[in-house]
mmCIF file of C-alpha atoms in Angstrom:
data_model
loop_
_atom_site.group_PDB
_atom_site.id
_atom_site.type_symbol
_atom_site.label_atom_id
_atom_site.label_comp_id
_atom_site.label_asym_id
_atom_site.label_seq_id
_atom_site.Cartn_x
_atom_site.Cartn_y
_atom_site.Cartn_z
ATOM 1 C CA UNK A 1 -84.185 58.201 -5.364
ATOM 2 C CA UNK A 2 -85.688 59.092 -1.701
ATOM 3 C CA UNK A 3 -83.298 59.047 1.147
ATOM 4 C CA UNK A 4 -82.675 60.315 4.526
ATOM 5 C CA UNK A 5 -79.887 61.531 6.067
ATOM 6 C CA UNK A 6 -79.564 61.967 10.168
ATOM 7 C CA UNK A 7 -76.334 62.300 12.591
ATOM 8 C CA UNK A 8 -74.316 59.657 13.564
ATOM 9 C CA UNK A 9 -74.308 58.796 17.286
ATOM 10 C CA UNK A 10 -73.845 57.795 19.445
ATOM 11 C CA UNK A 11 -75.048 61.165 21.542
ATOM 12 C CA UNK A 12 -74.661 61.404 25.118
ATOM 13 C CA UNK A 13 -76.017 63.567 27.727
ATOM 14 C CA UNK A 14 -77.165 64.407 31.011
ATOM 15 C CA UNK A 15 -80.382 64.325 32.319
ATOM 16 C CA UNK A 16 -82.055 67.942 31.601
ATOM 17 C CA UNK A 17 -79.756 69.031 28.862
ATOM 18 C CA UNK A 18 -81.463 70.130 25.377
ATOM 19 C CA UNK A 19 -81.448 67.093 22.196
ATOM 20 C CA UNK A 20 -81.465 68.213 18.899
ATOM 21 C CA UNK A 21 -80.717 65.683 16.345
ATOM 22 C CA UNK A 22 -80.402 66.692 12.927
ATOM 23 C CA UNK A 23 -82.111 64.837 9.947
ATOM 24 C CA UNK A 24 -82.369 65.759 6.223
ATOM 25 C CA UNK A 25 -84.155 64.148 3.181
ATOM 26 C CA UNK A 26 -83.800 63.859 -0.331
ATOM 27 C CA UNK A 27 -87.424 63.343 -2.563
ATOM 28 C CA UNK A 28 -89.457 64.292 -5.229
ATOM 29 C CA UNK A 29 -92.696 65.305 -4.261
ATOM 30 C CA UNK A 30 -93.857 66.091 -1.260
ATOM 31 C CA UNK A 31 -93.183 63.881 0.886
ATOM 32 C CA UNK A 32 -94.653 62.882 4.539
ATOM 33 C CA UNK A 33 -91.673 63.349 7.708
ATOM 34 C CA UNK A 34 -91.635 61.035 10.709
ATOM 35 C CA UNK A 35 -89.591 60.252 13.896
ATOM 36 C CA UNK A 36 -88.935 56.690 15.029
ATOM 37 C CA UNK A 37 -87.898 55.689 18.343
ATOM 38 C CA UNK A 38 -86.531 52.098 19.247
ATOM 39 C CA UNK A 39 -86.366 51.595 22.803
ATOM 40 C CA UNK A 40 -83.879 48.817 23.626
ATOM 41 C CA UNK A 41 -85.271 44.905 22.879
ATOM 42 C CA UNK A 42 -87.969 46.276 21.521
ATOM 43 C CA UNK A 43 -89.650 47.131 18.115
ATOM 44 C CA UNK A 44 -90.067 50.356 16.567
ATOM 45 C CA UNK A 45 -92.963 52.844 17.702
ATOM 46 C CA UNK A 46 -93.976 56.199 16.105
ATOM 47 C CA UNK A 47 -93.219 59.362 17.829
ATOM 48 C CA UNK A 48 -94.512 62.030 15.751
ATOM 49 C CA UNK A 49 -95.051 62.820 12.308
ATOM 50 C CA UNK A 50 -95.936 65.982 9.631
ATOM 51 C CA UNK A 51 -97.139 65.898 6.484
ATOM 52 C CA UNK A 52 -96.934 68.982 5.005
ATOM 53 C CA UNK A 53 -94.644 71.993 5.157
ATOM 54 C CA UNK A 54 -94.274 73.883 7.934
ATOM 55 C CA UNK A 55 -96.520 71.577 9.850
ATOM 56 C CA UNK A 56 -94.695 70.760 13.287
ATOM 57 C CA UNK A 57 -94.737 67.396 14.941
ATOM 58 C CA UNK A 58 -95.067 66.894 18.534
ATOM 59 C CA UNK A 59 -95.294 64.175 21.276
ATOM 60 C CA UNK A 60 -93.631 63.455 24.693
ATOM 61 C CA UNK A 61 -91.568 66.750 24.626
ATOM 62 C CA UNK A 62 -90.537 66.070 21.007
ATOM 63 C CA UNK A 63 -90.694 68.741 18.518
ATOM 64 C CA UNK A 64 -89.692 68.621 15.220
ATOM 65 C CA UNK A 65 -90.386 70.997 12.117
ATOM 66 C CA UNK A 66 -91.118 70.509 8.260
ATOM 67 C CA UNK A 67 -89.025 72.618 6.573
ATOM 68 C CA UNK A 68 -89.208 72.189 2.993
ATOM 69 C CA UNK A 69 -86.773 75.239 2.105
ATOM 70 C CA UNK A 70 -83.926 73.542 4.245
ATOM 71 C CA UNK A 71 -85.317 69.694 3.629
ATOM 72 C CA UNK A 72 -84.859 68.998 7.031
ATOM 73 C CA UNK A 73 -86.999 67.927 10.104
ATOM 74 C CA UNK A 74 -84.961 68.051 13.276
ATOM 75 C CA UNK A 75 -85.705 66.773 16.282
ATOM 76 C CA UNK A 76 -85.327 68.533 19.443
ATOM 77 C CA UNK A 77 -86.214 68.379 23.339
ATOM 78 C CA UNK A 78 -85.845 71.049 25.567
ATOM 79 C CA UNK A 79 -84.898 68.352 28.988
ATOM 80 C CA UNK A 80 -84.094 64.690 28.812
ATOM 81 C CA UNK A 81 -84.520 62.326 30.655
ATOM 82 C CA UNK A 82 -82.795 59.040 30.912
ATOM 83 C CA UNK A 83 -85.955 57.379 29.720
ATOM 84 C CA UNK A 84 -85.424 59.005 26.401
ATOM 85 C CA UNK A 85 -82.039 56.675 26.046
ATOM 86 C CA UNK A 86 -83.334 55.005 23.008
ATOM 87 C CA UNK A 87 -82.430 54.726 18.679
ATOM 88 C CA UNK A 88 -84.107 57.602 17.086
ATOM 89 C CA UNK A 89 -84.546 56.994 13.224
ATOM 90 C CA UNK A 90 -85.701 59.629 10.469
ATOM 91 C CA UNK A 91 -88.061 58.585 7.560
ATOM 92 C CA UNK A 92 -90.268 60.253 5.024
ATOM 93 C CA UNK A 93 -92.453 58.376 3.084
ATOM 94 C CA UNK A 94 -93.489 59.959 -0.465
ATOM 95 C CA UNK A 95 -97.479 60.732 -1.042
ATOM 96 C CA UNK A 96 -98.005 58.590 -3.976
ATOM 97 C CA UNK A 97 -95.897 55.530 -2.498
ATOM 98 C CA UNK A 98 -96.452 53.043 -0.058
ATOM 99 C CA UNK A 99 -92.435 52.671 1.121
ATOM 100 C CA UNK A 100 -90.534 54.394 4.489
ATOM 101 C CA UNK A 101 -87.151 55.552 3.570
ATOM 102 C CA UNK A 102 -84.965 55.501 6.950
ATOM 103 C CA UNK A 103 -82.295 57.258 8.449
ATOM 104 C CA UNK A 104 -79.457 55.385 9.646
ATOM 105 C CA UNK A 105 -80.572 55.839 13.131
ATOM 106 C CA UNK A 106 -78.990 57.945 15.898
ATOM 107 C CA UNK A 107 -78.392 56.214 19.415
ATOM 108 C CA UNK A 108 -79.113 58.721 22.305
ATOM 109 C CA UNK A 109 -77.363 58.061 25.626
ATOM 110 C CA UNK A 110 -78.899 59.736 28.973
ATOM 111 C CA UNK A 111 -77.031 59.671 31.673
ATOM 112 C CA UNK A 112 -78.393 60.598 35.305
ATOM 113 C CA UNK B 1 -105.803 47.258 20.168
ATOM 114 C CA UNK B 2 -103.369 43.724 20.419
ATOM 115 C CA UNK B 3 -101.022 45.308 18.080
ATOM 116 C CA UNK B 4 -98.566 43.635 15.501
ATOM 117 C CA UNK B 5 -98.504 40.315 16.727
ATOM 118 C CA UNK B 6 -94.896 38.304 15.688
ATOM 119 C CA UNK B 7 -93.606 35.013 16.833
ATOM 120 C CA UNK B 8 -91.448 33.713 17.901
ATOM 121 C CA UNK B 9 -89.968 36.455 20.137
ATOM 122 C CA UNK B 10 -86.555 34.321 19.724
ATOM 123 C CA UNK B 11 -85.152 32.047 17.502
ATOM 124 C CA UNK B 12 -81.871 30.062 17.439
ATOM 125 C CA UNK B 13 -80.952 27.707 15.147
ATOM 126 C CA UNK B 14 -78.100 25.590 13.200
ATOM 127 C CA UNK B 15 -77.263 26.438 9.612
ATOM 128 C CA UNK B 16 -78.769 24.817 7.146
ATOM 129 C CA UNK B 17 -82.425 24.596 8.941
ATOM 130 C CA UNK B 18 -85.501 26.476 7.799
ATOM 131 C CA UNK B 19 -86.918 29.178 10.061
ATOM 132 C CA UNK B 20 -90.556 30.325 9.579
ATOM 133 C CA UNK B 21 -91.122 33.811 11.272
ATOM 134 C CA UNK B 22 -95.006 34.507 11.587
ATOM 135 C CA UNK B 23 -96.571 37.692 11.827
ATOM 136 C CA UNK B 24 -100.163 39.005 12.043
ATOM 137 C CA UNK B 25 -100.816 42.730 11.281
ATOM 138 C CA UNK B 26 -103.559 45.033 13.191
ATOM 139 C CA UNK B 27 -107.049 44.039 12.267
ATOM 140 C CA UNK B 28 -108.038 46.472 9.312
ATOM 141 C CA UNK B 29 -104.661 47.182 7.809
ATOM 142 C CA UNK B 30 -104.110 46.531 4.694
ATOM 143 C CA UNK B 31 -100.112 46.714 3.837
ATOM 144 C CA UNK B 32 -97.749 44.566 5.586
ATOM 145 C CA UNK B 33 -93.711 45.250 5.827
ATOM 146 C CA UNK B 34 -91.158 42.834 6.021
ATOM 147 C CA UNK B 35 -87.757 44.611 7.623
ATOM 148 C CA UNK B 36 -84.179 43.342 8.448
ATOM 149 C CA UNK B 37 -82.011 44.948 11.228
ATOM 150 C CA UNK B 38 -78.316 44.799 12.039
ATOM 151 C CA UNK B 39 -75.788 46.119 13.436
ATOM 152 C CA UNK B 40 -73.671 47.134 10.244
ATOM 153 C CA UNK B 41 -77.016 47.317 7.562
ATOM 154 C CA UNK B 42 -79.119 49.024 9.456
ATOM 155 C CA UNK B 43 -83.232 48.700 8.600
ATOM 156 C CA UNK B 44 -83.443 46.995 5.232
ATOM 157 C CA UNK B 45 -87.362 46.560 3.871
ATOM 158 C CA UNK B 46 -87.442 43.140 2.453
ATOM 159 C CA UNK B 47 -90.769 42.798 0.724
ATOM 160 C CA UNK B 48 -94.177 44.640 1.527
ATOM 161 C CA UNK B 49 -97.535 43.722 0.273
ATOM 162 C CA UNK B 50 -100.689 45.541 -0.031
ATOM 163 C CA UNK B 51 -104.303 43.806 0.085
ATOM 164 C CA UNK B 52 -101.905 40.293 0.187
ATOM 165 C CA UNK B 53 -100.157 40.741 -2.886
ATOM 166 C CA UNK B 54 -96.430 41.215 -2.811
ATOM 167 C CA UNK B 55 -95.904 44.552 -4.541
ATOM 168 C CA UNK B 56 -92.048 44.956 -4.058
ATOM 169 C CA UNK B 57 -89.844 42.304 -3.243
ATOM 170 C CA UNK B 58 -86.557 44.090 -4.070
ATOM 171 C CA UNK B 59 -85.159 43.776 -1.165
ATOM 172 C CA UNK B 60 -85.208 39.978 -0.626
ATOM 173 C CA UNK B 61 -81.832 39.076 0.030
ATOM 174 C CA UNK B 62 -82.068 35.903 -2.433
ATOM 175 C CA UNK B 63 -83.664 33.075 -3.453
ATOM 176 C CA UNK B 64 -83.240 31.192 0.147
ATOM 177 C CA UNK B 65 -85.945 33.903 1.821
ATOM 178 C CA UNK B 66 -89.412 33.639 0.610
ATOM 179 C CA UNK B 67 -92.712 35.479 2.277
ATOM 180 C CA UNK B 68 -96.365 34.553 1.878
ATOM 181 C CA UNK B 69 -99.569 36.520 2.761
ATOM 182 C CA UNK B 70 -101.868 33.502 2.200
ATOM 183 C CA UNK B 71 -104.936 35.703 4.337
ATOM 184 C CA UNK B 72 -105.249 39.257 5.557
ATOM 185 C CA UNK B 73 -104.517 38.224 9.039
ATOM 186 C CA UNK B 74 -101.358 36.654 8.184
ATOM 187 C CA UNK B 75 -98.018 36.534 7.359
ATOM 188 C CA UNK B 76 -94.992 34.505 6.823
ATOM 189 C CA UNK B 77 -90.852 34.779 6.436
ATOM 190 C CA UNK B 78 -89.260 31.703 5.430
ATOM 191 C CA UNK B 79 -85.184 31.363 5.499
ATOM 192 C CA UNK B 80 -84.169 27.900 3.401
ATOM 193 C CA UNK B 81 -81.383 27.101 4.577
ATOM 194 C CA UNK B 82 -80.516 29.419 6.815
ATOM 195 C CA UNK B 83 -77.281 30.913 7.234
ATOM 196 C CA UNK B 84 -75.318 32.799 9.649
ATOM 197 C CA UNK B 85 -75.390 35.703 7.927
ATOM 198 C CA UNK B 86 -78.891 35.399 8.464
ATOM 199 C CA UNK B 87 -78.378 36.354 12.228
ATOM 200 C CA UNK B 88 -80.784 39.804 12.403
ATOM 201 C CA UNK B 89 -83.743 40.906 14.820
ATOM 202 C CA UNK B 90 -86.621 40.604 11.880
ATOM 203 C CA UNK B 91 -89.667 43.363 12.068
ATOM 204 C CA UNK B 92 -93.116 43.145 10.916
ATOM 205 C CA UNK B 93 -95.199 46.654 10.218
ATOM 206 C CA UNK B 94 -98.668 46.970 9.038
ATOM 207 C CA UNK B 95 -100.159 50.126 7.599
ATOM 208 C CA UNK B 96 -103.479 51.196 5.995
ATOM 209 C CA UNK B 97 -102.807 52.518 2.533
ATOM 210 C CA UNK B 98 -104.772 55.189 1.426
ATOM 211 C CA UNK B 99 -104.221 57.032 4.828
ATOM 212 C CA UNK B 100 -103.013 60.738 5.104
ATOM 213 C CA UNK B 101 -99.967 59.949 6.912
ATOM 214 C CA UNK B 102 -99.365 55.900 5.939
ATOM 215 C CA UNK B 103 -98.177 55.636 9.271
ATOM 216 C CA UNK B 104 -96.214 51.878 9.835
ATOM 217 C CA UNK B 105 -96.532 50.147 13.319
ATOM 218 C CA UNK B 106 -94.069 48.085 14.338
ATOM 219 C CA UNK B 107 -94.183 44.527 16.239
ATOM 220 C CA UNK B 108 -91.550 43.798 18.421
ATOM 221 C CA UNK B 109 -89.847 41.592 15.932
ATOM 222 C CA UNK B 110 -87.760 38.433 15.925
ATOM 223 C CA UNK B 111 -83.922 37.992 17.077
ATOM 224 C CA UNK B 112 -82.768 35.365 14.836
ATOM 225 C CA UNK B 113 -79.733 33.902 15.822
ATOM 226 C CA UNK B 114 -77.976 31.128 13.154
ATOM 227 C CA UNK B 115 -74.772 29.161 14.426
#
């Protein structure tokens, strides 16, 4: 079956330094890759998305890759700020299906 | 755009009550998403339907949850009785299948709390 694998957090780090957090998938297919983000109390909002390989996501300073060699679509930013404190969560969705597979989230800590 | 609409915001109750968590999905979409978060699950999807017909209720906990989609505007979680295990912040997502991308968007969900 589908399923997504990310680190576990919780990360912390000052304001400015570089995130990366890793995330890699198991599917059939060809899936569609997305990044979550769960501000705290409140629901979860799309932060970017690719749906084919090699396509790169961005949004907000986010970046993250399709890499269909590696199965992996990490997400990075080059400076943080403590406004990115926040869950992030991984999840692909397959072409054919209707279904988001998550991640087990990663909880980002930015401290001034 | 008003967005996932859910209600209400926060719920506390006594075991053994019913709860009824309401959603209503972005005008147009056509797939709603029932989800479950805690602490030491995670996200579970409980049911999703497409067009208002449950498709996949495999994740339904057991027989005391139920969900309805009586109108495309619509939706509702039931918990009877409710139990403190229960105790979860509950999302709603709507999508429009057919879409590139299916891209989900999230209300700001329900806090559930059952003593």
């Amino acid at each position: 079956g589908n399923s997504v694998t990310q680190m576990e957090g919780p990360v912390t780090l000052s304001e400015e330094a570089f995130l990366t957090i890793n995330c890699t998938y198991t599917a059939t297919g060809y899936p569609s890759l997305f990044w979550y983000v769960q501000y705290p109390g409140e629901g979860l909002q799309l932060l970017l998305k690719a749906t084919k390989a090699d396509d790169k996501g961005s949004n907000k300073g986010f970046e993250a890759t399709y890499r269909k060699e590696t199965t992996s679509f990490h997400l990075e930013k080059g400076s943080v700020q403590v406004s990115d404190s926040a869950v992030y969560f991984c999840a692909l969705i397959k072409a054919a299906g209707n279904k988001l597979t998550f991640g087990g989230g990663t909880r980002v800590l930015v401290k001034p | 755009d008003a967005g996932v609409i859910q209600s209400p915001r926060h719920e506390v109750t006594e075991m053994g009550q019913e709860v009824t968590l309401r959603c209503k999905p972005i005008s147009g979409h056509n797939s709603l998403f029932w989800y479950r978060q805690t602490m030491m699950r995670g996200l579970e999807l409980l049911i999703y339907f497409n067009n208002n017909v449950p498709i996949d209720d495999s994740g339904m906990p057991e027989d005391r949850f139920s969900a309805k989609m009586p109108n495309a505007s619509f939706s509702t979680l039931k918990i009877q009785p409710s139990e403190p295990r229960d105790s979860a912040v509950y999302f709603c997502a709507s999508s429009i299948t057919g879409t590139v991308a299916y891209e989900q968007y999230f209300g700001p969900g329900t806090r559930l709390t059952v003593t």
